[in-house]
Amino acid sequence: MMRRLICSYAFFSLLTSTAGAQTLAKPKGPILLTISGLISQRNAGDTAVFDADMLDALAGSKFMTSSSWNINPVTFEGPLLKSVLQAVGAKGQQLKMVATNRYEVIVPIGDAILFDPVLARRVDGKELTLRTMGPLFMMYPFDSKPQIKNDAYYARSIWQLERIVVE
């Protein structure tokens, strides 16, 4: 419990120290991600929307990992979840993530700091599409963080992600 409180405080401090430093640009291409809820930066009414270029401009990561559905490691690349949340000034405790098929998963906001998941736009160098579990696939670096190699975190690895609600 104490670790969660410290992590939530650290995350809140990280976001509030940089939120508002710059405003979100307007997307020029197709919208890949919509974020709503407890955010301070918006660029489309009550939401923040991102196209591919906007996501690619955020701090990202690239790592190789295996998972319950990929026995052989594959390389995931995309913006860090914490970079995306920082860009919108997220101030909640949890994230409701929604896929194209309306699958929903709740992710504690602290996961963004503790485990460095990415919103992968590419797998093994190939851009994700709806047919290949994209355009966004939230992935944790399972091989470098063996404590999260379990069903709870595999379930949080949502593919065809299109919407995040900060609660």
JSON list of C-alpha atoms in Angstrom, two decimals:
[
{"chain": "A", "resi": 1, "resn": "MET", "atom": "CA", "xyz": [0.00, 0.00, 0.00]},
{"chain": "A", "resi": 2, "resn": "MET", "atom": "CA", "xyz": [2.75, 2.44, 0.95]},
{"chain": "A", "resi": 3, "resn": "ARG", "atom": "CA", "xyz": [4.62, 1.68, -2.31]},
{"chain": "A", "resi": 4, "resn": "ARG", "atom": "CA", "xyz": [1.47, 2.49, -4.28]},
{"chain": "A", "resi": 5, "resn": "LEU", "atom": "CA", "xyz": [1.03, 5.80, -2.45]},
{"chain": "A", "resi": 6, "resn": "ILE", "atom": "CA", "xyz": [4.66, 6.77, -3.03]},
{"chain": "A", "resi": 7, "resn": "CYS", "atom": "CA", "xyz": [4.41, 5.80, -6.68]},
{"chain": "A", "resi": 8, "resn": "SER", "atom": "CA", "xyz": [1.15, 7.75, -7.13]},
{"chain": "A", "resi": 9, "resn": "TYR", "atom": "CA", "xyz": [2.69, 10.80, -5.46]},
{"chain": "A", "resi": 10, "resn": "ALA", "atom": "CA", "xyz": [5.83, 10.54, -7.58]},
{"chain": "A", "resi": 11, "resn": "PHE", "atom": "CA", "xyz": [3.77, 10.19, -10.73]},
{"chain": "A", "resi": 12, "resn": "PHE", "atom": "CA", "xyz": [1.52, 13.10, -9.80]},
{"chain": "A", "resi": 13, "resn": "SER", "atom": "CA", "xyz": [4.62, 15.22, -9.11]},
{"chain": "A", "resi": 14, "resn": "LEU", "atom": "CA", "xyz": [6.14, 14.25, -12.45]},
{"chain": "A", "resi": 15, "resn": "LEU", "atom": "CA", "xyz": [3.00, 15.19, -14.33]},
{"chain": "A", "resi": 16, "resn": "THR", "atom": "CA", "xyz": [2.27, 18.44, -12.54]},
{"chain": "A", "resi": 17, "resn": "SER", "atom": "CA", "xyz": [5.87, 19.64, -12.84]},
{"chain": "A", "resi": 18, "resn": "THR", "atom": "CA", "xyz": [5.68, 19.57, -16.65]},
{"chain": "A", "resi": 19, "resn": "ALA", "atom": "CA", "xyz": [1.99, 19.69, -17.49]},
{"chain": "A", "resi": 20, "resn": "GLY", "atom": "CA", "xyz": [1.12, 22.98, -19.08]},
{"chain": "A", "resi": 21, "resn": "ALA", "atom": "CA", "xyz": [4.70, 23.53, -20.21]},
{"chain": "A", "resi": 22, "resn": "GLN", "atom": "CA", "xyz": [3.43, 23.33, -23.77]},
{"chain": "A", "resi": 23, "resn": "THR", "atom": "CA", "xyz": [0.08, 22.93, -25.42]},
{"chain": "A", "resi": 24, "resn": "LEU", "atom": "CA", "xyz": [-0.89, 19.97, -27.53]},
{"chain": "A", "resi": 25, "resn": "ALA", "atom": "CA", "xyz": [-0.72, 20.45, -31.26]},
{"chain": "A", "resi": 26, "resn": "LYS", "atom": "CA", "xyz": [-3.67, 19.60, -33.46]},
{"chain": "A", "resi": 27, "resn": "PRO", "atom": "CA", "xyz": [-3.39, 16.29, -35.32]},
{"chain": "A", "resi": 28, "resn": "LYS", "atom": "CA", "xyz": [-2.78, 16.50, -39.05]},
{"chain": "A", "resi": 29, "resn": "GLY", "atom": "CA", "xyz": [-3.32, 12.82, -39.82]},
{"chain": "A", "resi": 30, "resn": "PRO", "atom": "CA", "xyz": [-5.84, 10.17, -38.78]},
{"chain": "A", "resi": 31, "resn": "ILE", "atom": "CA", "xyz": [-6.48, 10.06, -35.05]},
{"chain": "A", "resi": 32, "resn": "LEU", "atom": "CA", "xyz": [-4.97, 6.95, -33.43]},
{"chain": "A", "resi": 33, "resn": "LEU", "atom": "CA", "xyz": [-5.61, 7.71, -29.75]},
{"chain": "A", "resi": 34, "resn": "THR", "atom": "CA", "xyz": [-8.17, 9.74, -27.80]},
{"chain": "A", "resi": 35, "resn": "ILE", "atom": "CA", "xyz": [-7.64, 10.56, -24.12]},
{"chain": "A", "resi": 36, "resn": "SER", "atom": "CA", "xyz": [-10.30, 12.02, -21.86]},
{"chain": "A", "resi": 37, "resn": "GLY", "atom": "CA", "xyz": [-11.11, 12.33, -18.17]},
{"chain": "A", "resi": 38, "resn": "LEU", "atom": "CA", "xyz": [-8.82, 13.90, -15.60]},
{"chain": "A", "resi": 39, "resn": "ILE", "atom": "CA", "xyz": [-6.43, 15.68, -17.96]},
{"chain": "A", "resi": 40, "resn": "SER", "atom": "CA", "xyz": [-5.29, 19.29, -18.13]},
{"chain": "A", "resi": 41, "resn": "GLN", "atom": "CA", "xyz": [-4.14, 19.45, -21.77]},
{"chain": "A", "resi": 42, "resn": "ARG", "atom": "CA", "xyz": [-6.72, 19.13, -24.55]},
{"chain": "A", "resi": 43, "resn": "ASN", "atom": "CA", "xyz": [-6.74, 19.80, -28.26]},
{"chain": "A", "resi": 44, "resn": "ALA", "atom": "CA", "xyz": [-10.23, 18.63, -29.32]},
{"chain": "A", "resi": 45, "resn": "GLY", "atom": "CA", "xyz": [-13.00, 19.80, -27.01]},
{"chain": "A", "resi": 46, "resn": "ASP", "atom": "CA", "xyz": [-12.83, 17.85, -23.75]},
{"chain": "A", "resi": 47, "resn": "THR", "atom": "CA", "xyz": [-10.30, 15.38, -25.14]},
{"chain": "A", "resi": 48, "resn": "ALA", "atom": "CA", "xyz": [-6.72, 15.08, -26.27]},
{"chain": "A", "resi": 49, "resn": "VAL", "atom": "CA", "xyz": [-6.26, 13.37, -29.61]},
{"chain": "A", "resi": 50, "resn": "PHE", "atom": "CA", "xyz": [-3.06, 12.07, -31.19]},
{"chain": "A", "resi": 51, "resn": "ASP", "atom": "CA", "xyz": [-2.08, 11.13, -34.70]},
{"chain": "A", "resi": 52, "resn": "ALA", "atom": "CA", "xyz": [0.96, 9.00, -35.61]},
{"chain": "A", "resi": 53, "resn": "ASP", "atom": "CA", "xyz": [3.37, 11.94, -35.85]},
{"chain": "A", "resi": 54, "resn": "MET", "atom": "CA", "xyz": [2.33, 13.30, -32.47]},
{"chain": "A", "resi": 55, "resn": "LEU", "atom": "CA", "xyz": [2.83, 9.91, -30.81]},
{"chain": "A", "resi": 56, "resn": "ASP", "atom": "CA", "xyz": [6.18, 9.40, -32.52]},
{"chain": "A", "resi": 57, "resn": "ALA", "atom": "CA", "xyz": [7.36, 12.79, -31.24]},
{"chain": "A", "resi": 58, "resn": "LEU", "atom": "CA", "xyz": [6.96, 11.72, -27.59]},
{"chain": "A", "resi": 59, "resn": "ALA", "atom": "CA", "xyz": [9.71, 10.03, -25.58]},
{"chain": "A", "resi": 60, "resn": "GLY", "atom": "CA", "xyz": [9.60, 6.38, -26.47]},
{"chain": "A", "resi": 61, "resn": "SER", "atom": "CA", "xyz": [11.21, 3.05, -25.92]},
{"chain": "A", "resi": 62, "resn": "LYS", "atom": "CA", "xyz": [12.11, -0.03, -27.87]},
{"chain": "A", "resi": 63, "resn": "PHE", "atom": "CA", "xyz": [12.51, -3.41, -26.21]},
{"chain": "A", "resi": 64, "resn": "MET", "atom": "CA", "xyz": [12.43, -7.08, -26.99]},
{"chain": "A", "resi": 65, "resn": "THR", "atom": "CA", "xyz": [10.22, -9.31, -24.87]},
{"chain": "A", "resi": 66, "resn": "SER", "atom": "CA", "xyz": [8.25, -12.52, -24.90]},
{"chain": "A", "resi": 67, "resn": "SER", "atom": "CA", "xyz": [4.72, -12.85, -23.58]},
{"chain": "A", "resi": 68, "resn": "SER", "atom": "CA", "xyz": [2.03, -15.45, -23.10]},
{"chain": "A", "resi": 69, "resn": "TRP", "atom": "CA", "xyz": [1.06, -15.11, -26.79]},
{"chain": "A", "resi": 70, "resn": "ASN", "atom": "CA", "xyz": [4.58, -14.63, -28.22]},
{"chain": "A", "resi": 71, "resn": "ILE", "atom": "CA", "xyz": [6.85, -17.42, -26.98]},
{"chain": "A", "resi": 72, "resn": "ASN", "atom": "CA", "xyz": [9.76, -16.08, -29.03]},
{"chain": "A", "resi": 73, "resn": "PRO", "atom": "CA", "xyz": [10.72, -12.51, -28.10]},
{"chain": "A", "resi": 74, "resn": "VAL", "atom": "CA", "xyz": [9.63, -9.73, -30.45]},
{"chain": "A", "resi": 75, "resn": "THR", "atom": "CA", "xyz": [10.60, -6.06, -30.48]},
{"chain": "A", "resi": 76, "resn": "PHE", "atom": "CA", "xyz": [8.00, -3.48, -29.46]},
{"chain": "A", "resi": 77, "resn": "GLU", "atom": "CA", "xyz": [8.52, 0.21, -30.18]},
{"chain": "A", "resi": 78, "resn": "GLY", "atom": "CA", "xyz": [6.46, 3.27, -29.39]},
{"chain": "A", "resi": 79, "resn": "PRO", "atom": "CA", "xyz": [5.90, 6.12, -26.96]},
{"chain": "A", "resi": 80, "resn": "LEU", "atom": "CA", "xyz": [6.19, 5.36, -23.28]},
{"chain": "A", "resi": 81, "resn": "LEU", "atom": "CA", "xyz": [2.81, 5.37, -21.54]},
{"chain": "A", "resi": 82, "resn": "LYS", "atom": "CA", "xyz": [4.21, 7.86, -19.03]},
{"chain": "A", "resi": 83, "resn": "SER", "atom": "CA", "xyz": [5.17, 10.23, -21.89]},
{"chain": "A", "resi": 84, "resn": "VAL", "atom": "CA", "xyz": [1.64, 10.14, -23.26]},
{"chain": "A", "resi": 85, "resn": "LEU", "atom": "CA", "xyz": [0.14, 10.75, -19.82]},
{"chain": "A", "resi": 86, "resn": "GLN", "atom": "CA", "xyz": [2.58, 13.56, -19.16]},
{"chain": "A", "resi": 87, "resn": "ALA", "atom": "CA", "xyz": [1.65, 15.22, -22.47]},
{"chain": "A", "resi": 88, "resn": "VAL", "atom": "CA", "xyz": [-2.01, 15.41, -21.43]},
{"chain": "A", "resi": 89, "resn": "GLY", "atom": "CA", "xyz": [-1.35, 16.32, -17.78]},
{"chain": "A", "resi": 90, "resn": "ALA", "atom": "CA", "xyz": [-3.08, 13.19, -16.44]},
{"chain": "A", "resi": 91, "resn": "LYS", "atom": "CA", "xyz": [-4.08, 13.50, -12.78]},
{"chain": "A", "resi": 92, "resn": "GLY", "atom": "CA", "xyz": [-5.99, 10.32, -11.98]},
{"chain": "A", "resi": 93, "resn": "GLN", "atom": "CA", "xyz": [-5.37, 7.06, -10.16]},
{"chain": "A", "resi": 94, "resn": "GLN", "atom": "CA", "xyz": [-6.28, 4.62, -12.91]},
{"chain": "A", "resi": 95, "resn": "LEU", "atom": "CA", "xyz": [-6.69, 4.35, -16.64]},
{"chain": "A", "resi": 96, "resn": "LYS", "atom": "CA", "xyz": [-9.66, 2.80, -18.39]},
{"chain": "A", "resi": 97, "resn": "MET", "atom": "CA", "xyz": [-8.23, 1.58, -21.67]},
{"chain": "A", "resi": 98, "resn": "VAL", "atom": "CA", "xyz": [-10.62, 0.74, -24.48]},
{"chain": "A", "resi": 99, "resn": "ALA", "atom": "CA", "xyz": [-9.89, -1.24, -27.65]},
{"chain": "A", "resi": 100, "resn": "THR", "atom": "CA", "xyz": [-11.53, -0.98, -31.05]},
{"chain": "A", "resi": 101, "resn": "ASN", "atom": "CA", "xyz": [-13.70, -4.04, -30.24]},
{"chain": "A", "resi": 102, "resn": "ARG", "atom": "CA", "xyz": [-14.79, -2.32, -26.96]},
{"chain": "A", "resi": 103, "resn": "TYR", "atom": "CA", "xyz": [-12.65, -4.60, -24.77]},
{"chain": "A", "resi": 104, "resn": "GLU", "atom": "CA", "xyz": [-11.81, -2.60, -21.65]},
{"chain": "A", "resi": 105, "resn": "VAL", "atom": "CA", "xyz": [-9.12, -2.98, -19.03]},
{"chain": "A", "resi": 106, "resn": "ILE", "atom": "CA", "xyz": [-8.31, -0.93, -15.94]},
{"chain": "A", "resi": 107, "resn": "VAL", "atom": "CA", "xyz": [-4.63, -0.11, -15.44]},
{"chain": "A", "resi": 108, "resn": "PRO", "atom": "CA", "xyz": [-3.27, 1.57, -12.31]},
{"chain": "A", "resi": 109, "resn": "ILE", "atom": "CA", "xyz": [-1.61, 4.83, -13.34]},
{"chain": "A", "resi": 110, "resn": "GLY", "atom": "CA", "xyz": [1.45, 3.82, -11.30]},
{"chain": "A", "resi": 111, "resn": "ASP", "atom": "CA", "xyz": [2.25, 1.11, -13.87]},
{"chain": "A", "resi": 112, "resn": "ALA", "atom": "CA", "xyz": [3.48, 3.90, -16.15]},
{"chain": "A", "resi": 113, "resn": "ILE", "atom": "CA", "xyz": [6.33, 4.70, -13.74]},
{"chain": "A", "resi": 114, "resn": "LEU", "atom": "CA", "xyz": [6.98, 1.29, -12.20]},
{"chain": "A", "resi": 115, "resn": "PHE", "atom": "CA", "xyz": [7.12, -0.82, -15.36]},
{"chain": "A", "resi": 116, "resn": "ASP", "atom": "CA", "xyz": [7.68, 1.51, -18.37]},
{"chain": "A", "resi": 117, "resn": "PRO", "atom": "CA", "xyz": [5.05, 0.05, -20.73]},
{"chain": "A", "resi": 118, "resn": "VAL", "atom": "CA", "xyz": [4.90, 1.42, -24.26]},
{"chain": "A", "resi": 119, "resn": "LEU", "atom": "CA", "xyz": [2.03, 2.12, -26.59]},
{"chain": "A", "resi": 120, "resn": "ALA", "atom": "CA", "xyz": [3.69, 0.17, -29.37]},
{"chain": "A", "resi": 121, "resn": "ARG", "atom": "CA", "xyz": [3.18, 1.43, -32.91]},
{"chain": "A", "resi": 122, "resn": "ARG", "atom": "CA", "xyz": [5.67, -1.03, -34.37]},
{"chain": "A", "resi": 123, "resn": "VAL", "atom": "CA", "xyz": [6.45, -4.69, -33.77]},
{"chain": "A", "resi": 124, "resn": "ASP", "atom": "CA", "xyz": [9.69, -6.02, -35.19]},
{"chain": "A", "resi": 125, "resn": "GLY", "atom": "CA", "xyz": [9.99, -2.78, -37.15]},
{"chain": "A", "resi": 126, "resn": "LYS", "atom": "CA", "xyz": [6.61, -3.09, -38.87]},
{"chain": "A", "resi": 127, "resn": "GLU", "atom": "CA", "xyz": [3.92, -0.51, -38.26]},
{"chain": "A", "resi": 128, "resn": "LEU", "atom": "CA", "xyz": [0.86, -2.01, -36.61]},
{"chain": "A", "resi": 129, "resn": "THR", "atom": "CA", "xyz": [-2.53, -1.93, -38.34]},
{"chain": "A", "resi": 130, "resn": "LEU", "atom": "CA", "xyz": [-5.95, -3.10, -37.21]},
{"chain": "A", "resi": 131, "resn": "ARG", "atom": "CA", "xyz": [-5.19, -6.48, -38.80]},
{"chain": "A", "resi": 132, "resn": "THR", "atom": "CA", "xyz": [-1.94, -6.78, -36.82]},
{"chain": "A", "resi": 133, "resn": "MET", "atom": "CA", "xyz": [-3.27, -5.77, -33.39]},
{"chain": "A", "resi": 134, "resn": "GLY", "atom": "CA", "xyz": [-2.73, -2.05, -33.90]},
{"chain": "A", "resi": 135, "resn": "PRO", "atom": "CA", "xyz": [-2.59, 0.74, -34.42]},
{"chain": "A", "resi": 136, "resn": "LEU", "atom": "CA", "xyz": [-1.53, 0.76, -30.73]},
{"chain": "A", "resi": 137, "resn": "PHE", "atom": "CA", "xyz": [-0.64, -2.20, -28.52]},
{"chain": "A", "resi": 138, "resn": "MET", "atom": "CA", "xyz": [0.17, -1.48, -24.89]},
{"chain": "A", "resi": 139, "resn": "MET", "atom": "CA", "xyz": [3.07, -3.73, -23.98]},
{"chain": "A", "resi": 140, "resn": "TYR", "atom": "CA", "xyz": [5.06, -4.26, -20.82]},
{"chain": "A", "resi": 141, "resn": "PRO", "atom": "CA", "xyz": [8.75, -5.25, -20.91]},
{"chain": "A", "resi": 142, "resn": "PHE", "atom": "CA", "xyz": [8.01, -8.67, -19.42]},
{"chain": "A", "resi": 143, "resn": "ASP", "atom": "CA", "xyz": [11.47, -10.18, -19.89]},
{"chain": "A", "resi": 144, "resn": "SER", "atom": "CA", "xyz": [13.26, -7.36, -18.05]},
{"chain": "A", "resi": 145, "resn": "LYS", "atom": "CA", "xyz": [10.66, -7.25, -15.25]},
{"chain": "A", "resi": 146, "resn": "PRO", "atom": "CA", "xyz": [9.92, -10.90, -14.40]},
{"chain": "A", "resi": 147, "resn": "GLN", "atom": "CA", "xyz": [7.76, -9.92, -11.40]},
{"chain": "A", "resi": 148, "resn": "ILE", "atom": "CA", "xyz": [5.00, -8.92, -13.85]},
{"chain": "A", "resi": 149, "resn": "LYS", "atom": "CA", "xyz": [5.02, -12.14, -15.89]},
{"chain": "A", "resi": 150, "resn": "ASN", "atom": "CA", "xyz": [1.53, -13.12, -14.79]},
{"chain": "A", "resi": 151, "resn": "ASP", "atom": "CA", "xyz": [-2.06, -13.07, -16.00]},
{"chain": "A", "resi": 152, "resn": "ALA", "atom": "CA", "xyz": [-2.89, -9.71, -14.37]},
{"chain": "A", "resi": 153, "resn": "TYR", "atom": "CA", "xyz": [-0.28, -7.86, -16.44]},
{"chain": "A", "resi": 154, "resn": "TYR", "atom": "CA", "xyz": [-0.84, -9.91, -19.58]},
{"chain": "A", "resi": 155, "resn": "ALA", "atom": "CA", "xyz": [-4.52, -8.83, -19.39]},
{"chain": "A", "resi": 156, "resn": "ARG", "atom": "CA", "xyz": [-3.41, -5.17, -19.22]},
{"chain": "A", "resi": 157, "resn": "SER", "atom": "CA", "xyz": [-1.51, -5.53, -22.48]},
{"chain": "A", "resi": 158, "resn": "ILE", "atom": "CA", "xyz": [-4.38, -4.32, -24.59]},
{"chain": "A", "resi": 159, "resn": "TRP", "atom": "CA", "xyz": [-4.11, -4.33, -28.38]},
{"chain": "A", "resi": 160, "resn": "GLN", "atom": "CA", "xyz": [-6.09, -2.25, -30.87]},
{"chain": "A", "resi": 161, "resn": "LEU", "atom": "CA", "xyz": [-6.08, 0.46, -28.19]},
{"chain": "A", "resi": 162, "resn": "GLU", "atom": "CA", "xyz": [-8.01, 3.53, -29.29]},
{"chain": "A", "resi": 163, "resn": "ARG", "atom": "CA", "xyz": [-9.12, 5.32, -26.14]},
{"chain": "A", "resi": 164, "resn": "ILE", "atom": "CA", "xyz": [-7.88, 6.04, -22.60]},
{"chain": "A", "resi": 165, "resn": "VAL", "atom": "CA", "xyz": [-10.06, 7.54, -19.89]},
{"chain": "A", "resi": 166, "resn": "VAL", "atom": "CA", "xyz": [-8.06, 8.93, -16.94]},
{"chain": "A", "resi": 167, "resn": "GLU", "atom": "CA", "xyz": [-10.06, 8.33, -13.76]}
]
